[in-house]
Coordinates of C-alpha atoms in Angstrom, one line a residue:
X1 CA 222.7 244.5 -18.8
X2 CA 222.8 245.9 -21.8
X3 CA 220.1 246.9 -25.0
X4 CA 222.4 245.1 -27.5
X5 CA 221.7 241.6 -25.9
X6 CA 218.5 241.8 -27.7
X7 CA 217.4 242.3 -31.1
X8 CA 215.1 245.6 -32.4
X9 CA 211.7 244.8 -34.1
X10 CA 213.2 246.8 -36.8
X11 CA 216.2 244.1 -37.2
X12 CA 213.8 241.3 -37.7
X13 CA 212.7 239.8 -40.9
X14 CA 210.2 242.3 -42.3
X15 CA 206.9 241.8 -43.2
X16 CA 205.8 242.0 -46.7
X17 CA 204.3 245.5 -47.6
X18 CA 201.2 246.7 -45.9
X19 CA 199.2 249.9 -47.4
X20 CA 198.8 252.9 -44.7
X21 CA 195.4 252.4 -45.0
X22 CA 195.0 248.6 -44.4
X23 CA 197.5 249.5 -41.5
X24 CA 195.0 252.3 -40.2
X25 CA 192.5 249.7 -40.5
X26 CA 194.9 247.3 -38.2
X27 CA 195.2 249.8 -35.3
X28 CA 191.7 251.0 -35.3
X29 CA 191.2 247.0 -34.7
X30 CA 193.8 246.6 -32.0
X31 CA 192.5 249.8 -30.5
X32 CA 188.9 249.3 -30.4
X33 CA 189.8 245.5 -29.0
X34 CA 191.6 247.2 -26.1
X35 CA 189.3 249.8 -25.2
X36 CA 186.8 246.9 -25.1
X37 CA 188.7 245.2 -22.7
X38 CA 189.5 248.3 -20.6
X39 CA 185.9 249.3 -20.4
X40 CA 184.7 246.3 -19.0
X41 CA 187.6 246.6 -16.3
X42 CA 185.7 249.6 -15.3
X43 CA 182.4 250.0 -16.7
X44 CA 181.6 247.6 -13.4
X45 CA 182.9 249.8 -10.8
X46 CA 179.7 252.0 -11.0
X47 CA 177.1 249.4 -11.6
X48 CA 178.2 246.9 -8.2
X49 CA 175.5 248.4 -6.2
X50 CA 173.2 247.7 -8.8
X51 CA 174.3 244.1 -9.8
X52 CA 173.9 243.3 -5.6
X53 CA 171.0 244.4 -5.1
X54 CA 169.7 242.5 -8.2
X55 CA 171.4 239.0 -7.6
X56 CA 171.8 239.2 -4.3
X57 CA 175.5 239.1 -3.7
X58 CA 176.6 239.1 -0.2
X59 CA 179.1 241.8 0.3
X60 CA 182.3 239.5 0.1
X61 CA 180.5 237.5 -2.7
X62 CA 180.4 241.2 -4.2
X63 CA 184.1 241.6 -4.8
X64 CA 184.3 238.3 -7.1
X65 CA 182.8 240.0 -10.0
X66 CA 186.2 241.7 -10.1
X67 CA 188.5 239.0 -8.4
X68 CA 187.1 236.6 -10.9
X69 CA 188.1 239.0 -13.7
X70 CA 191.6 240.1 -12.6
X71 CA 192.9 237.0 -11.6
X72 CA 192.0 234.9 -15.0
X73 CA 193.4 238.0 -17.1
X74 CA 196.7 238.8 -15.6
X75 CA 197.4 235.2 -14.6
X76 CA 197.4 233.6 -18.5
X77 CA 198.6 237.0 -20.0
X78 CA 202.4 235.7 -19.9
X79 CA 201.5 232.0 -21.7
X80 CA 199.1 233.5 -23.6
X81 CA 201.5 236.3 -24.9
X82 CA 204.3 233.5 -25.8
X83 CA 201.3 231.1 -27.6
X84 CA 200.8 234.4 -29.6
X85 CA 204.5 234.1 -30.7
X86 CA 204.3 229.8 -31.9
X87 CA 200.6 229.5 -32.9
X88 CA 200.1 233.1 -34.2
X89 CA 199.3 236.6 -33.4
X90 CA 196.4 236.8 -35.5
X91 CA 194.8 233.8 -34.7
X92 CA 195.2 234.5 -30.4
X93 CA 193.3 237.9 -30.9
X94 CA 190.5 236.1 -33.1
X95 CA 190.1 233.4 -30.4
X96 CA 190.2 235.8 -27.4
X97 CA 188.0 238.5 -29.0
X98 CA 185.5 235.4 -29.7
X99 CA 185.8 234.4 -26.1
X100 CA 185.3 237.2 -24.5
X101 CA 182.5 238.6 -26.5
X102 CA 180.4 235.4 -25.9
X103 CA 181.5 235.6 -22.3
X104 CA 179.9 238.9 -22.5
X105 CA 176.3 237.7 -23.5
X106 CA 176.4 235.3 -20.8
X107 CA 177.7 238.0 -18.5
X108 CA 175.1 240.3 -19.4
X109 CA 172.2 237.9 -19.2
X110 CA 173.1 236.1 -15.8
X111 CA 170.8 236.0 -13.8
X112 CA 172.2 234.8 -10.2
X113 CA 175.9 235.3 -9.0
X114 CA 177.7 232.1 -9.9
X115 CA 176.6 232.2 -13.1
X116 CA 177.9 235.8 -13.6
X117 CA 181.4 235.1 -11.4
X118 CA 181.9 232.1 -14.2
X119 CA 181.0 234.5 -16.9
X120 CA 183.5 237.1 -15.7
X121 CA 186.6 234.6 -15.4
X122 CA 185.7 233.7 -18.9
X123 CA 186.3 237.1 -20.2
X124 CA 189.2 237.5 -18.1
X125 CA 190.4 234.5 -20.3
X126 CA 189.4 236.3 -23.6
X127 CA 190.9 239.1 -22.4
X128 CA 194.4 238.1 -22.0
X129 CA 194.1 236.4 -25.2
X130 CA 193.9 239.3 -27.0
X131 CA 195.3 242.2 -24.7
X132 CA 198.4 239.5 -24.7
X133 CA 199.2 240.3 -28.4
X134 CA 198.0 243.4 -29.8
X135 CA 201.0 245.4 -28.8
X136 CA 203.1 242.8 -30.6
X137 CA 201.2 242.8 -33.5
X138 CA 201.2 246.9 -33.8
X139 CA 205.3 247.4 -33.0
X140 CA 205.4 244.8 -35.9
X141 CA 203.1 246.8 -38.2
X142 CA 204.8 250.0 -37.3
X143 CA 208.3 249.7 -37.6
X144 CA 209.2 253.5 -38.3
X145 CA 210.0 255.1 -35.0
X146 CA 208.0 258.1 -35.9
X147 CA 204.6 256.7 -36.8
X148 CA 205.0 253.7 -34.7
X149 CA 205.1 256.4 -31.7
X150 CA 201.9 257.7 -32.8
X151 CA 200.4 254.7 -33.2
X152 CA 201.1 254.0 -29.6
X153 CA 199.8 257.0 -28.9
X154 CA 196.4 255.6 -30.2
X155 CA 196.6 252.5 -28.4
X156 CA 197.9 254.0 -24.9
X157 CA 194.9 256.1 -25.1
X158 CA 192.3 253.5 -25.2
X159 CA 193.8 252.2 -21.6
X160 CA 194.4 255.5 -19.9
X161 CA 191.2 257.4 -21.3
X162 CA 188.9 254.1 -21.5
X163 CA 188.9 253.6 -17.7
X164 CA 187.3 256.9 -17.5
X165 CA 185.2 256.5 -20.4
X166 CA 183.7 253.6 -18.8
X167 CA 182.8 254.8 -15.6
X168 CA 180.8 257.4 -17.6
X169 CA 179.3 254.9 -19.8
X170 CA 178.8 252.3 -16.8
X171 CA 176.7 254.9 -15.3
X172 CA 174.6 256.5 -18.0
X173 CA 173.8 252.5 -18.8
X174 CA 173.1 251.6 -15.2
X175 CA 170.8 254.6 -14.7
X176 CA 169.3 254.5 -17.9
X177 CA 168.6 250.5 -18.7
X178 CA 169.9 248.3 -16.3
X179 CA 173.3 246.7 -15.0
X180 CA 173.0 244.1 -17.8
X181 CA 174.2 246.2 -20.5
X182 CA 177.1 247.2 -19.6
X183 CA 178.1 243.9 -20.4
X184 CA 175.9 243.6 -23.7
X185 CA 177.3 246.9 -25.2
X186 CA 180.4 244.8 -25.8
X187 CA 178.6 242.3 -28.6
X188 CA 178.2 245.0 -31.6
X189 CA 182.1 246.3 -30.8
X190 CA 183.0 242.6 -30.4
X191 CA 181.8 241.2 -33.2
X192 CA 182.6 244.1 -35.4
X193 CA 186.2 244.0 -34.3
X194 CA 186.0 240.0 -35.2
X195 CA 185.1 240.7 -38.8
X196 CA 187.6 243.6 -39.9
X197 CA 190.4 241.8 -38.0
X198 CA 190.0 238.9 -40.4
X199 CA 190.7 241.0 -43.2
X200 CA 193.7 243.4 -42.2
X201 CA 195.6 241.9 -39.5
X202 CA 198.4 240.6 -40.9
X203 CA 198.5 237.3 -41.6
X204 CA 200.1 234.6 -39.4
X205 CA 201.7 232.9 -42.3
X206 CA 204.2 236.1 -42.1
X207 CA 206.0 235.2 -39.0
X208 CA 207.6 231.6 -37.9
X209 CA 204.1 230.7 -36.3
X210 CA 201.3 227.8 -36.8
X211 CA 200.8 224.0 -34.9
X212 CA 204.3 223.0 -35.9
X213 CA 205.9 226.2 -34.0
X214 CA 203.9 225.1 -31.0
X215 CA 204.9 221.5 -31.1
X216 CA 208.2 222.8 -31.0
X217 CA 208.4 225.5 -28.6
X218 CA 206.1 224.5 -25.9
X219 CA 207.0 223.8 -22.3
X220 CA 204.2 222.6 -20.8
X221 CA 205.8 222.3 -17.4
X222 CA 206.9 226.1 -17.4
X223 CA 203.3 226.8 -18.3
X224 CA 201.6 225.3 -15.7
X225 CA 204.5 226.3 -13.5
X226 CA 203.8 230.2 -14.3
X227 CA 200.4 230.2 -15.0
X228 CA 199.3 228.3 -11.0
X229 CA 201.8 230.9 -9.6
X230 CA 200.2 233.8 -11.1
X231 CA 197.2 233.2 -10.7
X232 CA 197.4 231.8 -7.2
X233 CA 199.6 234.9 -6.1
X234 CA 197.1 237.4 -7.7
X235 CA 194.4 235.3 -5.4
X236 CA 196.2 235.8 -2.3
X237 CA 196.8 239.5 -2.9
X238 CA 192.9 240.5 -3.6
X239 CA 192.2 238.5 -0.8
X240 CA 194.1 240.1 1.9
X241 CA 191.3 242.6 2.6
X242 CA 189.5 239.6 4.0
X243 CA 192.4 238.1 5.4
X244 CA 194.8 240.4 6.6
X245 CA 198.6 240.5 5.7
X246 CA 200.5 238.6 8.4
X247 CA 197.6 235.9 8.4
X248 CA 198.4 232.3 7.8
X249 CA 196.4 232.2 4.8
X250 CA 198.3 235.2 3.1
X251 CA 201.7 234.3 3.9
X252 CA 201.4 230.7 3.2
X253 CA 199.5 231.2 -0.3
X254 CA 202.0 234.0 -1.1
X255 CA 205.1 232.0 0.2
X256 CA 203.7 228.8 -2.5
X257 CA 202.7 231.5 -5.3
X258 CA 206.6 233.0 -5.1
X259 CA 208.1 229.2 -5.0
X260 CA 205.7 228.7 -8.1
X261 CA 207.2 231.4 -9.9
X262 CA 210.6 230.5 -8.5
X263 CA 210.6 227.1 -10.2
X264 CA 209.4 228.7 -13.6
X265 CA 212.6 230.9 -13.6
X266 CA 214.8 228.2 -12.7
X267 CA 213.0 226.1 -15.7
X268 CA 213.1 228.7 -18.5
X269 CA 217.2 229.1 -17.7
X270 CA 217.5 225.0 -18.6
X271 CA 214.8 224.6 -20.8
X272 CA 215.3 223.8 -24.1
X273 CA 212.7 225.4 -25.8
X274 CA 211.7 227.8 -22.9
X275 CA 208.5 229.4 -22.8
X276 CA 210.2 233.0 -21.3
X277 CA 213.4 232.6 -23.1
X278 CA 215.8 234.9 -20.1
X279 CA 217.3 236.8 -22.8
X280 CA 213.9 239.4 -22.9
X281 CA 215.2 240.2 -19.2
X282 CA 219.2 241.4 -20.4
X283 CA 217.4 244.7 -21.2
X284 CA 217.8 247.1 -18.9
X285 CA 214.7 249.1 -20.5
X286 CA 212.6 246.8 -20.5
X287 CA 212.8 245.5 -17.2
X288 CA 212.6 249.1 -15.7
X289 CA 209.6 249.9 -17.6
X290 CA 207.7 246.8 -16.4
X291 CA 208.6 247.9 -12.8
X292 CA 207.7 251.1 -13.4
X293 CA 204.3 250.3 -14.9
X294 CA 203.8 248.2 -11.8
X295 CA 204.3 251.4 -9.1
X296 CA 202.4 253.7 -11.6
X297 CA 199.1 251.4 -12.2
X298 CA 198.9 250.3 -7.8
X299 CA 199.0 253.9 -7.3
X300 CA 196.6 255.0 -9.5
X301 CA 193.6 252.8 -8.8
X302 CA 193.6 255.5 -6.7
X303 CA 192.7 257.7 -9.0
X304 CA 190.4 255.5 -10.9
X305 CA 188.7 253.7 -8.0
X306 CA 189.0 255.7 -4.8
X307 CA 188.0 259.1 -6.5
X308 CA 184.8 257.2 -7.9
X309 CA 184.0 255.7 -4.3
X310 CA 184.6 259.1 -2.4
X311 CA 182.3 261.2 -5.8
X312 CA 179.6 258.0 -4.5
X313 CA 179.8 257.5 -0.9
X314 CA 180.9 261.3 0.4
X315 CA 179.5 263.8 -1.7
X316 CA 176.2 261.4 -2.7
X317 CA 176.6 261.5 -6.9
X318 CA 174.5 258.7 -8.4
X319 CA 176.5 256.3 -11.0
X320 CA 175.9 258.5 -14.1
X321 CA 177.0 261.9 -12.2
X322 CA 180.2 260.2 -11.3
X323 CA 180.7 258.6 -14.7
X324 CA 180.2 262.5 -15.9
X325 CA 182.5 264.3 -13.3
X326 CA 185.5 262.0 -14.5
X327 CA 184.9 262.7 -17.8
X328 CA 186.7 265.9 -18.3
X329 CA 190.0 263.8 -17.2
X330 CA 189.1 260.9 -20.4
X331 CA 188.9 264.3 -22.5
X332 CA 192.6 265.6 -20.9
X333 CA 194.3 262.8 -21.4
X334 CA 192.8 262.0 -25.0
X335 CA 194.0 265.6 -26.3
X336 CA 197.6 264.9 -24.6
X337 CA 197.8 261.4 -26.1
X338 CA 196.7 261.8 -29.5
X339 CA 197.8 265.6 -29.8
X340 CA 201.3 265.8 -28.6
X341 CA 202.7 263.0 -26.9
X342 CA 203.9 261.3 -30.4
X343 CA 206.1 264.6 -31.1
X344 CA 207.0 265.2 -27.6
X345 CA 208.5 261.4 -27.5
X346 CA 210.6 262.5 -31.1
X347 CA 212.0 265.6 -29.9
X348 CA 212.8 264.4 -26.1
X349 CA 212.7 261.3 -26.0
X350 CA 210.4 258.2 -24.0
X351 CA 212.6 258.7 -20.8
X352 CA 211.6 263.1 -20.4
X353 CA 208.8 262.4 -21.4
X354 CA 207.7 259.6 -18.8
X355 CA 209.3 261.6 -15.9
X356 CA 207.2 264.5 -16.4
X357 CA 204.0 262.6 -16.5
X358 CA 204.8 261.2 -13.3
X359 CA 205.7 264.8 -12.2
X360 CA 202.1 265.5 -13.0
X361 CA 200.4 262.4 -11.3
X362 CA 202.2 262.7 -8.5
X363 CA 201.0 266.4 -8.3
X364 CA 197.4 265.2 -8.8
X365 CA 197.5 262.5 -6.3
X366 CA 199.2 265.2 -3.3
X367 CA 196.4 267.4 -4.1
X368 CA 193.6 265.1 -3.6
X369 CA 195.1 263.8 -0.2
X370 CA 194.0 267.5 1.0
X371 CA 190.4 267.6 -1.0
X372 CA 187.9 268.9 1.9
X373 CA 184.8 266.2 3.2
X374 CA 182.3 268.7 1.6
X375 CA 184.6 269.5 -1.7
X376 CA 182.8 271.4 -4.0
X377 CA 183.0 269.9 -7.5
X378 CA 183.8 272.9 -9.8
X379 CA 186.7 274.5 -7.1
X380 CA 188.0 271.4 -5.5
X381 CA 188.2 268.6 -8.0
X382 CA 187.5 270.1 -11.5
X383 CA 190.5 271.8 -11.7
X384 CA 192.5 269.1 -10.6
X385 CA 191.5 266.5 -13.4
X386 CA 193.7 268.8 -15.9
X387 CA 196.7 267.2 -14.2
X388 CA 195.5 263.3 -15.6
X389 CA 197.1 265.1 -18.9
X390 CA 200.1 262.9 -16.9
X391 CA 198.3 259.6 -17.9
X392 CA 198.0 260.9 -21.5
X393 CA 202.1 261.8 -21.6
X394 CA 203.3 258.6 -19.1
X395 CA 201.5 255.5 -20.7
X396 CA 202.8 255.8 -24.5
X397 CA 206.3 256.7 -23.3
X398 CA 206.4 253.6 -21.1
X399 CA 204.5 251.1 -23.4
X400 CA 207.2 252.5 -25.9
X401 CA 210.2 251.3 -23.9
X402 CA 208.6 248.5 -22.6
X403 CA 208.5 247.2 -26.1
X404 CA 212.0 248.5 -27.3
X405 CA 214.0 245.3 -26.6
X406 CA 211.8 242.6 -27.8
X407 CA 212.8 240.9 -31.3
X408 CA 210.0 240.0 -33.3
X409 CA 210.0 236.5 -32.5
X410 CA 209.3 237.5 -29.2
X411 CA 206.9 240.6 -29.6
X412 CA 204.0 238.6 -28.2
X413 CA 205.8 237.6 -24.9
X414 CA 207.3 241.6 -24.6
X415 CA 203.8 242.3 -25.3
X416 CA 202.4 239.7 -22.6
X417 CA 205.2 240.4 -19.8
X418 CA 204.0 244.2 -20.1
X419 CA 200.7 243.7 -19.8
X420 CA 201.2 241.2 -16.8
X421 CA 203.1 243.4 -14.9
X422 CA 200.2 246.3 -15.5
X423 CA 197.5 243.8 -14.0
X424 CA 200.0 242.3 -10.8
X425 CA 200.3 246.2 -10.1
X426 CA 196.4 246.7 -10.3
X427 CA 195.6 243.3 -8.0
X428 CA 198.4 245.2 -5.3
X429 CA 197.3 249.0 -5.5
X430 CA 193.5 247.2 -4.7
X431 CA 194.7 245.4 -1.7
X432 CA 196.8 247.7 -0.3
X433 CA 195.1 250.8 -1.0
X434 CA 191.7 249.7 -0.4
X435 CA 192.7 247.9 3.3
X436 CA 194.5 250.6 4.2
X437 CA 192.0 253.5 3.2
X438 CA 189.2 250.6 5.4
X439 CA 191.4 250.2 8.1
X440 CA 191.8 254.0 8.6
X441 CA 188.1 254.7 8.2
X442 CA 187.1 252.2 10.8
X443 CA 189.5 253.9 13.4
X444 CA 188.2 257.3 13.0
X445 CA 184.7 256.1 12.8
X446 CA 185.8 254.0 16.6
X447 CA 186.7 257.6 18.3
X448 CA 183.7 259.3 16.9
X449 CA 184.6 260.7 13.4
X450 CA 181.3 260.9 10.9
X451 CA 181.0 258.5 8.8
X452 CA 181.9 260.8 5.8
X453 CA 184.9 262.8 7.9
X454 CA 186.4 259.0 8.1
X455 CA 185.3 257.9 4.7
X456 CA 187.7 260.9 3.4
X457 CA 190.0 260.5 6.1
X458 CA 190.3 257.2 4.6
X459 CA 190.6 257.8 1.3
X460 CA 193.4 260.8 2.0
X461 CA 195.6 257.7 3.4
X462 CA 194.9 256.0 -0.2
X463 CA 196.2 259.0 -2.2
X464 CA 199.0 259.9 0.0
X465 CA 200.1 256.3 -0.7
X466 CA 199.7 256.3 -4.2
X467 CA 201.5 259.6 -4.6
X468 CA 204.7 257.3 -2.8
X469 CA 204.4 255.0 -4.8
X470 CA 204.2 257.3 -7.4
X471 CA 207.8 259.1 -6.4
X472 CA 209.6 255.4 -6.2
X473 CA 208.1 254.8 -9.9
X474 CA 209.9 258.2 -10.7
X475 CA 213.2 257.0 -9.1
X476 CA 213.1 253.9 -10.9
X477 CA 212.4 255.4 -14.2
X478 CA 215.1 257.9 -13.1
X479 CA 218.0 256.1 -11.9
X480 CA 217.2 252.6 -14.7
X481 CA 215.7 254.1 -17.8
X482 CA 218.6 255.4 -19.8
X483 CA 218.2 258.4 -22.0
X484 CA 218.2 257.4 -25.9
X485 CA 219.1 259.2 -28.8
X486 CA 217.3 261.0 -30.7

């Protein structure tokens, strides 16, 4: 497979001139839309106790508030990503920031769990809406390799930094209001991204988009093909805590979900206006860094998750003391994102750059499989939240290639093939790190293990997992990614 089987964004018709300011503007709007999106992924983590003691959630019902979520967003990311392309950029992130910021008001004021499980699935819709284009729209904007690594830079942070942020922010909230606004502090960043988007986004009329490129380029049959296998495969795999892997249930869904997805494939190679035209998979580069973004975000829901739960359940911090213990890894990888990984991409290139950020993960996640029950904060864990400097270096370098071999006419599926393969590799590191670190726990708890000697016995399985799957990631991005030049 080779690079040259696809066009460059850069090769593409350009756009018509766009001030740096207005393009500023642009980003800040794409960012702030992401980091919306990313803190509602985790700004519920530390508020679930909360929210079941409130509604009354039964502990399975408990896990729908993210399974509802998960499986809307990374199910329609793919068709909404390639409706981005025929209808418009601009007009998918108005109409996904719009639904998910009214989903958020009705999230926020639920008052009993279906409503609130509806009201989560909705924003999962808005969500993939608008996570689904921005990274097409900004590799359009920025065409100049220089500032467009920087402004990747920008947007990478929002996703590594913003889970962090919002486990802080989820916390102060929860402790200092109630669970219900960690849902409504997304209206004032909603609706302000809403109005400045309408004025410096560009506009759709640039690119070959509108109700006739639709009529033209939609296969219905490949979307409902995709979309029902996504979304019923991402069901089966959050499920398997419940239902074990060799169950009937999971290998039955998961054999239908993988036929689904099957038949898509087989559709988009005959189709005659396919909705995943084949030729985005003839790069090598991109293809390895969707596989690598898969390995990389299972393993480090680990970090995000399981470090939050052991900080709760083991050494007793309330919701805003764990939000506040992570932070110093938000502020790591912030400095390494927006300080140097832009002009440590130019002068080595995406490749060295992604390798040792995985270096430095994989370091982090080794060191936590060995954290002591009783870990003191400031010896044990403090010092090991400079390593997340690997999220900061790692994500920008790997949204960058993941990007590199779209064309602009099909920015907004590269853009929603990435992000589907980040949110498949989020719904597997939760089922298999989170059965695995339960099934471990209950066997030292049966021969007479404390409950927080198993709890971290537990959780050591978790990041000793995510650490191998952290060093296949590496051999992927080793052996596949080839070196560019500089």
């Amino acid at each position: 497979m080779s690079e040259s089987a696809t066009k460059t964004p850069e090769a593409a018709a350009p756009h018509p001139p766009r001030s740096s300011r207005t393009r500023a503007l642009a980003l800040g709007v794409l960012a702030s839309g992401m980091l919306m999106i990313v803190l509602d992924g985790s700004i519920v983590t530390v508020a679930m106790p909360a929210i079941q003691d409130d509604l009354g959630f039964s502990p399975a019902g408990l896990s729908w508030v993210v399974n509802a979520y998960l499986i809307a967003f990374g199910s329609l990311l793919l068709l909404a990503g390639r409706l981005g392309d025929l209808l418009g950029r601009k007009r998918m992130f108005l109409a996904g920031t719009g639904v998910f910021t009214a989903a958020s008001l009705l999230a926020g004021a639920a008052t009993s769990p279906a409503v609130l499980i509806a009201a989560r699935f909705l924003q999962g819709v808005g969500s993939a809406m608008a996570a689904a284009v921005s990274l097409g729209i900004l590799v359009t904007l920025f065409t100049e390799p220089g500032e467009r690594a920087r402004a990747i830079a920008v947007f990478s942070f929002t996703g590594a930094a913003g889970a962090s942020i919002g486990q802080v922010v989820g916390g102060l909230l929860t402790d200092a209001l109630s669970w219900h606004w960690i849902f409504f502090i997304n209206l004032p960043i909603g609706l302000a991204a809403l109005a400045l988007a309408v004025r410096v986004l560009p506009g759709d009329s640039d690119a070959r988009t509108g109700p006739r490129g639709l009529a033209a380029g939609a296969d219905v049959m490949g979307a409902l093909l995709i979309t029902a296998g996504l979304m019923l495969g991402i069901y089966t795999v959050v499920e398997v805590e419940r239902y074990g892997w060799v169950s009937g249930h999971t290998l039955g869904l998961g054999a239908l979900a993988v036929a689904l997805i099957g038949a898509f494939v087989a559709r988009q190679a005959t189709a005659r206006t396919p909705l995943m035209p084949l030729r985005i998979l003839r790069s090598r580069t991109v293809v390895g860094a969707n596989a690598v973004q898969m390995l990389m975000v299972a393993a480090l829901f680990s970090f995000q998750i399981i470090l939050a739960l052991h900080l709760q359940r083991v050494l007793g911090y309330g919701a805003g003391e764990t939000g506040l213990a992570m932070l110093p890894a938000a502020i790591v990888i912030g400095a390494v994102s927006l300080g140097v990984s832009a002009r440590l991409i130019a002068r080595f290139g995406e490749r060295n750059v992604l390798l040792s950020g995985l270096l430095l993960l994989i370091t982090l996640l080794v060191l936590l499989s060995r954290v002591p029950v009783r870990a003191d904060y400031a010896t044990d864990l403090l010092p090991l939240m400079l390593l997340a400097a690997g999220f900061g270096l790692a994500l920008p370098a790997l949204t960058s290639l993941g990007m590199s071999g779209a064309g602009e006419e099909d920015a907004g599926l590269a853009s929603g093939l990435f992000n589907t393969a980040q949110q498949i590799g989020m719904a597997v590191g939760v089922a298999v790190l989170s059965t695995l670190a339960a099934s471990r726990s209950e066997r030292m708890l049966a021969g007479g293990a404390s409950e927080a000697e198993a709890l971290t016995g537990g959780y050591h399985l978790a990041f000793g997992v995510g650490a191998g799957l952290l060093v296949a990631a590496f051999a992927v991005a080793f052996a596949v990614l080839r070196p560019r030049t500089r």
